[in-house]
CSV table of C-alpha atoms in Angstrom, one decimal:
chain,number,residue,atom,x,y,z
A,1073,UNK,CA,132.3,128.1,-121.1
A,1074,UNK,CA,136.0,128.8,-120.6
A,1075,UNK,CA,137.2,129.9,-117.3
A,1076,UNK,CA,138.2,133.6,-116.8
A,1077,UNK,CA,140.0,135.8,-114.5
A,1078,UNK,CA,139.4,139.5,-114.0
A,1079,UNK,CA,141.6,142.4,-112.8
A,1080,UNK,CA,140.6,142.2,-109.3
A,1081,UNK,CA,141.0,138.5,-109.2
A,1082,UNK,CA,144.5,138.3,-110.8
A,1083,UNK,CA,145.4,141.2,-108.0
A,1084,UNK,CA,144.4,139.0,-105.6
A,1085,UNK,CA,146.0,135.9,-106.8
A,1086,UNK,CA,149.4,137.6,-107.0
A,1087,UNK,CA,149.1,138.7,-103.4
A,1088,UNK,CA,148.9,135.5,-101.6
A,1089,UNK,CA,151.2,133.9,-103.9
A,1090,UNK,CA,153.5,136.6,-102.9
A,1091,UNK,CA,152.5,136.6,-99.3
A,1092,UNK,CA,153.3,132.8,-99.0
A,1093,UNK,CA,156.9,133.3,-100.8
A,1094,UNK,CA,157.3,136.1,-98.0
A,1095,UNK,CA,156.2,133.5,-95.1
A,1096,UNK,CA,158.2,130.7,-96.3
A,1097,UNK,CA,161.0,132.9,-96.3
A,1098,UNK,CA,160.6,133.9,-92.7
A,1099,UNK,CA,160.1,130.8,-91.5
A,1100,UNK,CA,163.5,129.2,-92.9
A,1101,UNK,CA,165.5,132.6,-91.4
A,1102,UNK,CA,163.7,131.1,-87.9
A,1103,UNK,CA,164.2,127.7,-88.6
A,1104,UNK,CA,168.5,128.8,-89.0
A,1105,UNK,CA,168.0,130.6,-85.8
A,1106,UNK,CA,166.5,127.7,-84.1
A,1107,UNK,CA,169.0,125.7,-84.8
A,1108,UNK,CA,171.8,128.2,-84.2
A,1109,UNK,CA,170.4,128.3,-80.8
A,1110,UNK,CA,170.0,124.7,-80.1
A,1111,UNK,CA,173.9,124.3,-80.5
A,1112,UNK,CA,174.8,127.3,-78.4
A,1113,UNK,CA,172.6,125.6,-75.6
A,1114,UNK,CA,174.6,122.7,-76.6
A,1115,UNK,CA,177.8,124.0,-76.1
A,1116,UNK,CA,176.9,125.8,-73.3
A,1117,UNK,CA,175.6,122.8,-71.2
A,1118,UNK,CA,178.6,121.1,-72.0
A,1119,UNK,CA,181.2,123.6,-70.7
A,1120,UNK,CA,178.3,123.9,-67.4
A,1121,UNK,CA,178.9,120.3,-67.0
A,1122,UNK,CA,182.7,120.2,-67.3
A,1123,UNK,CA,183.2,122.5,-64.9
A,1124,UNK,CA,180.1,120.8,-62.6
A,1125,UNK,CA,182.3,117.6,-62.8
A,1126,UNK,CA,185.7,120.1,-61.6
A,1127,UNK,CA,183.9,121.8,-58.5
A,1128,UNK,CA,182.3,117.8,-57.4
A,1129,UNK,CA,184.9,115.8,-58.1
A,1130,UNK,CA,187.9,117.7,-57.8
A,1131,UNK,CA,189.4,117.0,-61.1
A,1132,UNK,CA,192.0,119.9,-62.5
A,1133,UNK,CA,191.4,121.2,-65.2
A,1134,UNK,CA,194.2,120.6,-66.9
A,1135,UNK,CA,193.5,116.9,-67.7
A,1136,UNK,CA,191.8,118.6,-70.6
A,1137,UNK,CA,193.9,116.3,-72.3
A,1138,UNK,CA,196.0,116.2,-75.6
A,1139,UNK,CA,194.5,112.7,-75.9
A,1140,UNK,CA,191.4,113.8,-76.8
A,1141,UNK,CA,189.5,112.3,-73.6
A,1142,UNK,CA,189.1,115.3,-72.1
A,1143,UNK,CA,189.7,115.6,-68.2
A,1144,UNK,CA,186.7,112.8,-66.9
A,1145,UNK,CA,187.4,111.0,-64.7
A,1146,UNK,CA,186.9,107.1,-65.3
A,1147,UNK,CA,185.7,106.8,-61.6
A,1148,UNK,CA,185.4,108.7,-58.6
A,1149,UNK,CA,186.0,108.2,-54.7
A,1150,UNK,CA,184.9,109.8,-51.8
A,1151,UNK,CA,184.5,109.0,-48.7
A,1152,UNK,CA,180.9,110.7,-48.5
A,1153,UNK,CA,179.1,108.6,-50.9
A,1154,UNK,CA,178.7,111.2,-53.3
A,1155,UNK,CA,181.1,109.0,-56.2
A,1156,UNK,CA,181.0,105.3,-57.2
A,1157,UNK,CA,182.6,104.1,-54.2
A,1158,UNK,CA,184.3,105.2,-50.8
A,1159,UNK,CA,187.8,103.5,-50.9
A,1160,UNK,CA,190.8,103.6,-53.0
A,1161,UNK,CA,191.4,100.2,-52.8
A,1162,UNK,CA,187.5,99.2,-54.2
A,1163,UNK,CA,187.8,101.6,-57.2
A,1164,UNK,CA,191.3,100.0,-58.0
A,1165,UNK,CA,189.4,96.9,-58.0
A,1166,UNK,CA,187.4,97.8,-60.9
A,1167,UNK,CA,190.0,98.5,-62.4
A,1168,UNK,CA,190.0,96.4,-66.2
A,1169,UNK,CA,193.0,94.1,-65.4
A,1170,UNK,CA,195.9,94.8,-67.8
A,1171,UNK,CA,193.9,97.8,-69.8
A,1172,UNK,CA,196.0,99.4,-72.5
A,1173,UNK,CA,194.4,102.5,-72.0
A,1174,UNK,CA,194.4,105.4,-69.3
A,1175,UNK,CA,192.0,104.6,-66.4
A,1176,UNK,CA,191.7,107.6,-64.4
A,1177,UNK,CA,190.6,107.7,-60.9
A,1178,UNK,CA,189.7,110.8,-59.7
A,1179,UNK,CA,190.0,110.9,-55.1
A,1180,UNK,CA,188.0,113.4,-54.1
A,1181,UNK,CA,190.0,115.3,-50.8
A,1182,UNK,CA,189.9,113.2,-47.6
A,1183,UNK,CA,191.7,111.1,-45.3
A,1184,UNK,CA,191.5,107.4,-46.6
A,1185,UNK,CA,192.6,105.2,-43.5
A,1186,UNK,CA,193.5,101.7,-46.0
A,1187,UNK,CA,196.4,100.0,-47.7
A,1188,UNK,CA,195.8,100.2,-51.5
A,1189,UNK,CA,197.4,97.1,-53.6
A,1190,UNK,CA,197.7,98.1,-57.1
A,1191,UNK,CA,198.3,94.6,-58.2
A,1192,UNK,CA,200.5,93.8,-61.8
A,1193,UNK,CA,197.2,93.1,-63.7
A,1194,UNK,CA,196.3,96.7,-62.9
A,1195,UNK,CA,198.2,98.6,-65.5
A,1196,UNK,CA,197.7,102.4,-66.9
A,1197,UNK,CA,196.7,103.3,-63.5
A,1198,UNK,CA,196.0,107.1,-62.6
A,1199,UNK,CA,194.8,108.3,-59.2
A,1200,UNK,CA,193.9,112.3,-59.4
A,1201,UNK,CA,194.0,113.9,-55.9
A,1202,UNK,CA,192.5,117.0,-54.7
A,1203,UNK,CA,195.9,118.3,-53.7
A,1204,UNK,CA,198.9,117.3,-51.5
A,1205,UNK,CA,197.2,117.0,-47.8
A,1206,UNK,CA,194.2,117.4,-49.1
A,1207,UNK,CA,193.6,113.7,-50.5
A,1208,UNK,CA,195.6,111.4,-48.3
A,1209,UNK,CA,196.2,107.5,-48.3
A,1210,UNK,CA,197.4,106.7,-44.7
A,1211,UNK,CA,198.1,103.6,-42.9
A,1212,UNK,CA,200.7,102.4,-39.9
A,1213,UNK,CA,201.6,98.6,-40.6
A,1214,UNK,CA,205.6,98.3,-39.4
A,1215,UNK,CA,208.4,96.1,-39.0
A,1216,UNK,CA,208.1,96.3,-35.1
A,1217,UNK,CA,204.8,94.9,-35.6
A,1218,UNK,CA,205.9,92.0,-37.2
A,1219,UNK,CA,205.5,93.0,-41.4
A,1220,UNK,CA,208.6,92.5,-43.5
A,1221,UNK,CA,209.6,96.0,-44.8
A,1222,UNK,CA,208.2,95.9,-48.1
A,1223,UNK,CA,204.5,94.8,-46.8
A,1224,UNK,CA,204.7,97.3,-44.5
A,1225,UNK,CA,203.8,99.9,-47.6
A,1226,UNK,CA,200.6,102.1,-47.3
A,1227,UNK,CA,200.3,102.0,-51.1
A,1228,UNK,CA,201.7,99.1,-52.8
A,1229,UNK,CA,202.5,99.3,-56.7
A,1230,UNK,CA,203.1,96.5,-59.1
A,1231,UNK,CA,201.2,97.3,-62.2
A,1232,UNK,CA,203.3,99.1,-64.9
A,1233,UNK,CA,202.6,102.6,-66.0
A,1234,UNK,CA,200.7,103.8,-62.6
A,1235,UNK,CA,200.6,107.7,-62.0
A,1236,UNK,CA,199.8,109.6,-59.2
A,1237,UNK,CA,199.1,113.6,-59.5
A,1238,UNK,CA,198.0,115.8,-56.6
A,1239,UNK,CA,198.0,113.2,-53.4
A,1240,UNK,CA,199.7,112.3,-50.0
A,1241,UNK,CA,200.5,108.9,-49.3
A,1242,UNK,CA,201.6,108.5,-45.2
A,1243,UNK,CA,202.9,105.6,-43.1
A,1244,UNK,CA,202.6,106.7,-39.3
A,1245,UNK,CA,204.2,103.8,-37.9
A,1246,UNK,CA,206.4,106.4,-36.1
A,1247,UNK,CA,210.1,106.4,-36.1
A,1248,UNK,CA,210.6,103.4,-33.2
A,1249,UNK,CA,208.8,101.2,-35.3
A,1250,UNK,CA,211.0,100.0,-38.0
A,1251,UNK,CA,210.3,100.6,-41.5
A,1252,UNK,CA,207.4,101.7,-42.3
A,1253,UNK,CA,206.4,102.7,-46.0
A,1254,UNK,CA,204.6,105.2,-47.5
A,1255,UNK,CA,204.6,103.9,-51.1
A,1256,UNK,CA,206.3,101.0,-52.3
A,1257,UNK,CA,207.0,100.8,-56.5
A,1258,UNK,CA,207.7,98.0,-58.8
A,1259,UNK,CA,205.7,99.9,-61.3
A,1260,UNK,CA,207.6,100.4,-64.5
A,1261,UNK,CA,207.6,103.8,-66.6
A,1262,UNK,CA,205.9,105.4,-63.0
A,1263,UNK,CA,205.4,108.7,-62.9
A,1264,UNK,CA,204.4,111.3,-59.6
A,1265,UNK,CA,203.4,114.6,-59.8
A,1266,UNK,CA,202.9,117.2,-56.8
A,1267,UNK,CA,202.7,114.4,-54.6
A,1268,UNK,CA,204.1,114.2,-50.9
A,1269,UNK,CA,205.4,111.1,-48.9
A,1270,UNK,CA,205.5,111.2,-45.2
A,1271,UNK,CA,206.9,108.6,-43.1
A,1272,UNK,CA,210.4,107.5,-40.6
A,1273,UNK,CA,211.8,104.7,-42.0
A,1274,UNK,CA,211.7,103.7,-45.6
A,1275,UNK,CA,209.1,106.5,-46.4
A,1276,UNK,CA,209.7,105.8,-50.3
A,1277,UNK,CA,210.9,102.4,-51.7
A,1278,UNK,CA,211.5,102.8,-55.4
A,1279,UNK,CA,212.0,99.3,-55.4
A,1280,UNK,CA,212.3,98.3,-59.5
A,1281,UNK,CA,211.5,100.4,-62.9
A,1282,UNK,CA,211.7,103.8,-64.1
A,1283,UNK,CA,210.1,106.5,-62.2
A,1284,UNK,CA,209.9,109.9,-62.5
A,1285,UNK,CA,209.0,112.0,-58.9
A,1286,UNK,CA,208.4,115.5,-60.6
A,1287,UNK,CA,207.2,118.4,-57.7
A,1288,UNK,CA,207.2,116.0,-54.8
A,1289,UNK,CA,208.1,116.4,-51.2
A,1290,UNK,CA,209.4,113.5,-49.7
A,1291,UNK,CA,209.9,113.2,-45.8
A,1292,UNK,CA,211.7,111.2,-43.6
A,1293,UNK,CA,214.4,109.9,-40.9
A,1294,UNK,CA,216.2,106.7,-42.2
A,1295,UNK,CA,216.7,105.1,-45.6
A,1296,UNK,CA,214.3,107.8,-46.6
A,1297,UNK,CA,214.2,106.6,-49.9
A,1298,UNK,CA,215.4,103.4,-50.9
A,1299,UNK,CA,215.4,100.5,-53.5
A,1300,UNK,CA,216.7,99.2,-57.0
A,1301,UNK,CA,214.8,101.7,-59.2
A,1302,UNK,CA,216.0,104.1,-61.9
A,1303,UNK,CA,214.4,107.5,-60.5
A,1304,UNK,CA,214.6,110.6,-61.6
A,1305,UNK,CA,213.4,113.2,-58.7
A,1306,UNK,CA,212.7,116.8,-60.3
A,1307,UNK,CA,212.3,120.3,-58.2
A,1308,UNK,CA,211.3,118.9,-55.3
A,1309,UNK,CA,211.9,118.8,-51.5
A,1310,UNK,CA,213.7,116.3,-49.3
A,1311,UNK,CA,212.8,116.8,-45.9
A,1312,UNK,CA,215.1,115.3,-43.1
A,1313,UNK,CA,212.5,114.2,-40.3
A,1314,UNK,CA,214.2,113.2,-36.6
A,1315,UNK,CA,215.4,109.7,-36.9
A,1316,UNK,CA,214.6,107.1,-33.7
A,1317,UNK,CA,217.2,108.7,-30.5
A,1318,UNK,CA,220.6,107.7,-31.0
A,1319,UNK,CA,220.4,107.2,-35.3
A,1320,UNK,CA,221.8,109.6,-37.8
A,1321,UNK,CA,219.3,110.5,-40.6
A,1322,UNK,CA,220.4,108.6,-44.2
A,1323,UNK,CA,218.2,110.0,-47.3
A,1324,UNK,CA,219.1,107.4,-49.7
A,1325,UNK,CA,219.8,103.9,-49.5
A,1326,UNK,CA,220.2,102.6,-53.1
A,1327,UNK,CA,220.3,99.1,-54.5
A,1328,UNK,CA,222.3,98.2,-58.1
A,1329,UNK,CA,223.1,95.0,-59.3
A,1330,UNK,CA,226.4,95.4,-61.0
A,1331,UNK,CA,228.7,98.2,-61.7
A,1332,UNK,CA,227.0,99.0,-65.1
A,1333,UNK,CA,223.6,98.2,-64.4
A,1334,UNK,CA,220.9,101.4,-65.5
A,1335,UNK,CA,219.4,101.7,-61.7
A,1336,UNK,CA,220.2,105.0,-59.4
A,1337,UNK,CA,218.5,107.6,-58.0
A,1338,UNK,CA,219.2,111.3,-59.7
A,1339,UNK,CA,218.0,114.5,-57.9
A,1340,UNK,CA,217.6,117.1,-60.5
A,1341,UNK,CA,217.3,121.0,-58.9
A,1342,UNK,CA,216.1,119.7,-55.6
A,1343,UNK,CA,216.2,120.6,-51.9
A,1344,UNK,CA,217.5,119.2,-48.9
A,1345,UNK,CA,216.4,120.6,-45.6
A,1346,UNK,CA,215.2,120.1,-41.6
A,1347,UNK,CA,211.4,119.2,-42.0
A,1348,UNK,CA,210.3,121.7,-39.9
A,1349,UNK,CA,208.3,124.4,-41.9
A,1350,UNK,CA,207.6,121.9,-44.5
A,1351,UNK,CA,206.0,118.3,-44.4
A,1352,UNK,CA,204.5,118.3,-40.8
A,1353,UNK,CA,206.5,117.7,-38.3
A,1354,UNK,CA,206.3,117.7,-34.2
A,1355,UNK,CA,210.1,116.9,-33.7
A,1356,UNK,CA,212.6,119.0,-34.5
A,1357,UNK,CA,216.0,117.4,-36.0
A,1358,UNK,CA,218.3,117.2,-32.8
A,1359,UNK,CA,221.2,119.3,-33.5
A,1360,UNK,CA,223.8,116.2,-32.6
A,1361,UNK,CA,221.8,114.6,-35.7
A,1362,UNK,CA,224.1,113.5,-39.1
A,1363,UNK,CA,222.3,114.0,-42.0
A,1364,UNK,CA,223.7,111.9,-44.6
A,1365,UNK,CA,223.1,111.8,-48.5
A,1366,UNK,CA,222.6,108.4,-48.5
A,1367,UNK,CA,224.8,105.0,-47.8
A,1368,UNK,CA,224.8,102.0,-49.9
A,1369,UNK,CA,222.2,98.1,-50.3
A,1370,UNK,CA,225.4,96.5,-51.9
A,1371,UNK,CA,228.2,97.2,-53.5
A,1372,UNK,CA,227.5,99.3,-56.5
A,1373,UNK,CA,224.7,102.5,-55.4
A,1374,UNK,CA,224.7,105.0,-57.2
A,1375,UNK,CA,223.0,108.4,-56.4
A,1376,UNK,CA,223.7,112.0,-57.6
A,1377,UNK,CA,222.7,115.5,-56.7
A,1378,UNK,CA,222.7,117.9,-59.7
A,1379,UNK,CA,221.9,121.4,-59.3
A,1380,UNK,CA,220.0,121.1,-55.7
A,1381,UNK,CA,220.2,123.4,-52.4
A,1382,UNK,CA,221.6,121.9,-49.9
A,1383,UNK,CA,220.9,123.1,-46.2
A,1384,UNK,CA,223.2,123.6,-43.3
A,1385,UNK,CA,221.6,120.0,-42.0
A,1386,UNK,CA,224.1,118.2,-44.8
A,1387,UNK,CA,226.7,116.6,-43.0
A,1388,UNK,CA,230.2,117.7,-44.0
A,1389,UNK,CA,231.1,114.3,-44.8
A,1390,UNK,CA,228.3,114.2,-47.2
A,1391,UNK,CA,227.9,110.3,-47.6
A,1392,UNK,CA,228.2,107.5,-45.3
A,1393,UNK,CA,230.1,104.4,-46.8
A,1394,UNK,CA,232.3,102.2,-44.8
A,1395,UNK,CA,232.9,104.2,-42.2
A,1396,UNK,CA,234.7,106.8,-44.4
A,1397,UNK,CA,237.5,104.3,-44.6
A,1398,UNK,CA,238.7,103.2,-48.8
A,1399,UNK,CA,237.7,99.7,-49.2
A,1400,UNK,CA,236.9,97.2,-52.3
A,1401,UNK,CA,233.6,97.8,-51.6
A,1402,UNK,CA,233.4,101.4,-51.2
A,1403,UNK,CA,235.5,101.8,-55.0
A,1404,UNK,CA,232.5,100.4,-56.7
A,1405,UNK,CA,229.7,102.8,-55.0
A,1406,UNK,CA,228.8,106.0,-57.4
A,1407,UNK,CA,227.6,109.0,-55.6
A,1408,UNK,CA,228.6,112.3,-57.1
A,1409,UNK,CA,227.2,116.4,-56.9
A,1410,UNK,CA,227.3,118.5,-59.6
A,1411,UNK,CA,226.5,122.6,-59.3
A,1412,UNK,CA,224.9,122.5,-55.9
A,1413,UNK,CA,224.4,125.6,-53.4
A,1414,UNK,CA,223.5,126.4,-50.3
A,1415,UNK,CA,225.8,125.5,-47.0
A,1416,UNK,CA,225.6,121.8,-47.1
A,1417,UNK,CA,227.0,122.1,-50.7
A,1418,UNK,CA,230.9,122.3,-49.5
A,1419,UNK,CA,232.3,119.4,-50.5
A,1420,UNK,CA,236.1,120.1,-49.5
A,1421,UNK,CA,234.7,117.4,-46.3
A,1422,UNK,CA,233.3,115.2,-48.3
A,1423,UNK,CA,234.4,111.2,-47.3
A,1424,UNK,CA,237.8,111.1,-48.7
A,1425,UNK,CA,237.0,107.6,-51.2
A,1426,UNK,CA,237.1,106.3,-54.7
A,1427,UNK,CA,233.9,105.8,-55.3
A,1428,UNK,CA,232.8,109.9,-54.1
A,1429,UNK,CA,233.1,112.5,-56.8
A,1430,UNK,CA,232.8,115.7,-54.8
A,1431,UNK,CA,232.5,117.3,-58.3
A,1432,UNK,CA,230.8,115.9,-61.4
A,1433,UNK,CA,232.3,116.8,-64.4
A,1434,UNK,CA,229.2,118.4,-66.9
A,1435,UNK,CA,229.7,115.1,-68.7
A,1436,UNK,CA,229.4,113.0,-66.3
A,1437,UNK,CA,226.2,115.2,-65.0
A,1438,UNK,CA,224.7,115.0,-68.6
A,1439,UNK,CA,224.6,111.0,-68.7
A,1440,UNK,CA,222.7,110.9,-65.9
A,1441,UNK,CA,220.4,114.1,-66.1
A,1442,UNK,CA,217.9,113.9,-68.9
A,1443,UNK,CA,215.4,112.1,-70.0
A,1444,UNK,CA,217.5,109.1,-71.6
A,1445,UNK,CA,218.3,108.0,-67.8
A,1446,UNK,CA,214.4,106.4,-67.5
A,1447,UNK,CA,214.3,106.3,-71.3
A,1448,UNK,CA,211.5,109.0,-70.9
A,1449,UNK,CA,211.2,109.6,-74.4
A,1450,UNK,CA,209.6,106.5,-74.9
A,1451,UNK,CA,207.0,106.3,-72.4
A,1452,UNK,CA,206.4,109.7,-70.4
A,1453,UNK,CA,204.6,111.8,-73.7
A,1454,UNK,CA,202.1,109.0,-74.0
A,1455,UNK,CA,200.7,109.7,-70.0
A,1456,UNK,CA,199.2,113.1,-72.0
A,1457,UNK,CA,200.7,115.8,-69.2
A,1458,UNK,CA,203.0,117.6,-70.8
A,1459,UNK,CA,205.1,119.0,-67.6
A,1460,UNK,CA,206.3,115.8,-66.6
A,1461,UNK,CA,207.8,115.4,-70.5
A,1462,UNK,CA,209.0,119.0,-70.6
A,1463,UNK,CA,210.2,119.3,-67.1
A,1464,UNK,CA,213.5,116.9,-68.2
A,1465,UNK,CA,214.1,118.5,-71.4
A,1466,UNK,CA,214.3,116.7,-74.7
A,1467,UNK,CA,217.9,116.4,-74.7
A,1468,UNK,CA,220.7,115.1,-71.5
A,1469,UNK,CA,220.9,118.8,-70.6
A,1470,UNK,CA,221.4,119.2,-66.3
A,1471,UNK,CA,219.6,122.9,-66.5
């Protein structure tokens, strides 16, 4: 008997048919909110944790970086437990020796009592601070107590490409002790960034490579900075701290090895002043005190000032080379000033000899102010933070 469907039955037919087209429709428009939501809570838990990992570990967030490996750090120290270890010196340990890549350290703000060796297998080296005095690497070895100068170095540098961004490094040997050093660098393509160094003697010894000190205050009493590096040192502050009784204070004592040899310090829009107000300091700068630009390791330093404020504390002379008397010696030395203000910027008493241009010609300025001087092109856009590229220019331009 064949099968048959009445009115009613059709009716009913049609309505769940219907009804389940309706439901299946629903449940898809849920099934894209669902999923629209999962990746909101996503994306929201991401950015939560990115700025969890700023407020704990300290990390700016600037690193967001143009790399595209975001701001993490690779490792963290603190002194309270709460990162993968306490010390400096153990998280440069674990450190992959000679790694191609970036390894970021992130210091989380305290006062490290150690002497951190970042040996030449440890290469691509970055140490993040919480700020200048508020992460601080500190130590006191000295000459007087029996350390040759360069060991005496709170943080010693060897492996190439090492930066350091938000820190303090501190030797408190005190200024009767000899050298004692801050940092110490043999680190090729270096670079520093709102860093301070505090110390008497020897504070900073850019001792080889090219390094760039961009935002950094620099303090000290003799040979303040010193060494056979090609440095740049960008809008900053050099701080002239009171030398042991009876000494003059000397900023710069540079090493080169011939007369056309790339190494030389250049101060780019800097400062020179008393240290009082700035770095810390608990004794003033006598007022009998010389403050001198720098003197020469050898025969052929070389160190300019371009565009810097100099303070009242300047010495007249300016430089202090062979007892301000002409020489052989003293006609190989390069120290020149170009554009600089402020009252320690006469140079009409400037030590009358060859090798001291009291006036750079903007030529002569331009060779030594841009990036080309460290070869910066090469190396400093690959660290991934742009100031320290765009803080020199693209081009030799002293501005």
């Amino acid at each position: 008997m064949p099968f048959r469907v009445n009115a009613v039955q059709r009716h009913r037919i049609v309505q769940v048919l219907f009804a389940n087209r309706y439901r299946i429709l629903i449940d898809r428009e849920q099934l894209c909110k669902m999923i629209l939501q999962f990746f909101v809570l996503v994306l929201a838990l991401l950015v939560m944790s990115q700025y969890a990992r700023f407020l704990v570990h300290n990390v700016p967030l600037f690193l967001n970086a143009p790399d595209d490996q975001g701001f993490y750090p690779d490792l963290v120290v603190a002194k309270d437990g709460s990162g993968n270890y306490r010390t400096v010196s153990e998280a440069v340990a674990a450190v992959p020796n000679f790694d191609k890549e970036r390894f970021r350290i992130a210091v989380k703000a305290g006062v490290y009592h150690e002497n951190v060796v970042v040996g030449p297998e440890k290469t691509n080296v970055m140490l993040i601070g919480a700020g200048k005095g508020l992460t601080v690497i500190t130590s006191n070895l000295s000459e007087a107590a029996g350390w040759k100068p360069a060991a005496t170095a709170t943080m010693s540098i060897s492996g190439d490409g090492f930066v350091a961004l938000y820190m303090s490094f501190e030797n408190t040997a005190g200024r009767s002790s000899g050298y004692g050093v801050a940092v110490r660098s043999v680190s090729d393509k270096s670079a520093f960034y709102q860093c301070s160094f505090t110390g008497d003697q020897g504070t900073l010894y850019a001792d080889s490579g090219r390094q760039l000190y961009v935002e950094c205050e620099i303090a000290g009493g003799r040979d303040v900075i010193l060494g056979g590096g090609r440095a740049i040192f960008h809008n900053g502050t050099l701080y002239a701290r009171a030398p042991r009784p009876g000494k003059d204070v000397i900023l710069t004592a540079n090493r080169r090895s011939h007369w056309n040899s790339p190494e030389g310090f250049v101060f780019r829009q800097y400062t020179v002043k008393a240290a009082a107000g700035g770095v810390d300091e608990v004794v003033l700068l006598p007022r009998s005190t010389e403050v001198y630009l720098g003197r020469p390791l050898g025969s052929y330093s070389r160190v300019v000032f371009l565009r810097s404020f100099l303070d009242h504390v300047v010495s007249p002379a300016g430089w202090r080379v062979g007892g301000g008397k002409p020489s052989p010696a003293t006609a190989t030395v390069y120290y020149g000033e170009y554009q600089n203000t402020g009252p320690g910027a006469d140079s009409s008493g400037r030590v009358a000899i060859p090798g001291v241009r009291k006036t750079m010609t903007a030529d002569e300025a331009a060779t030594l102010a841009g990036l080309t001087f460290i070869d910066g092109d090469t190396w400093l856009p690959s660290i991934g933070i742009p100031i320290l590229y765009d803080s020199l220019g693209n081009n030799t331009s002293v501005s």
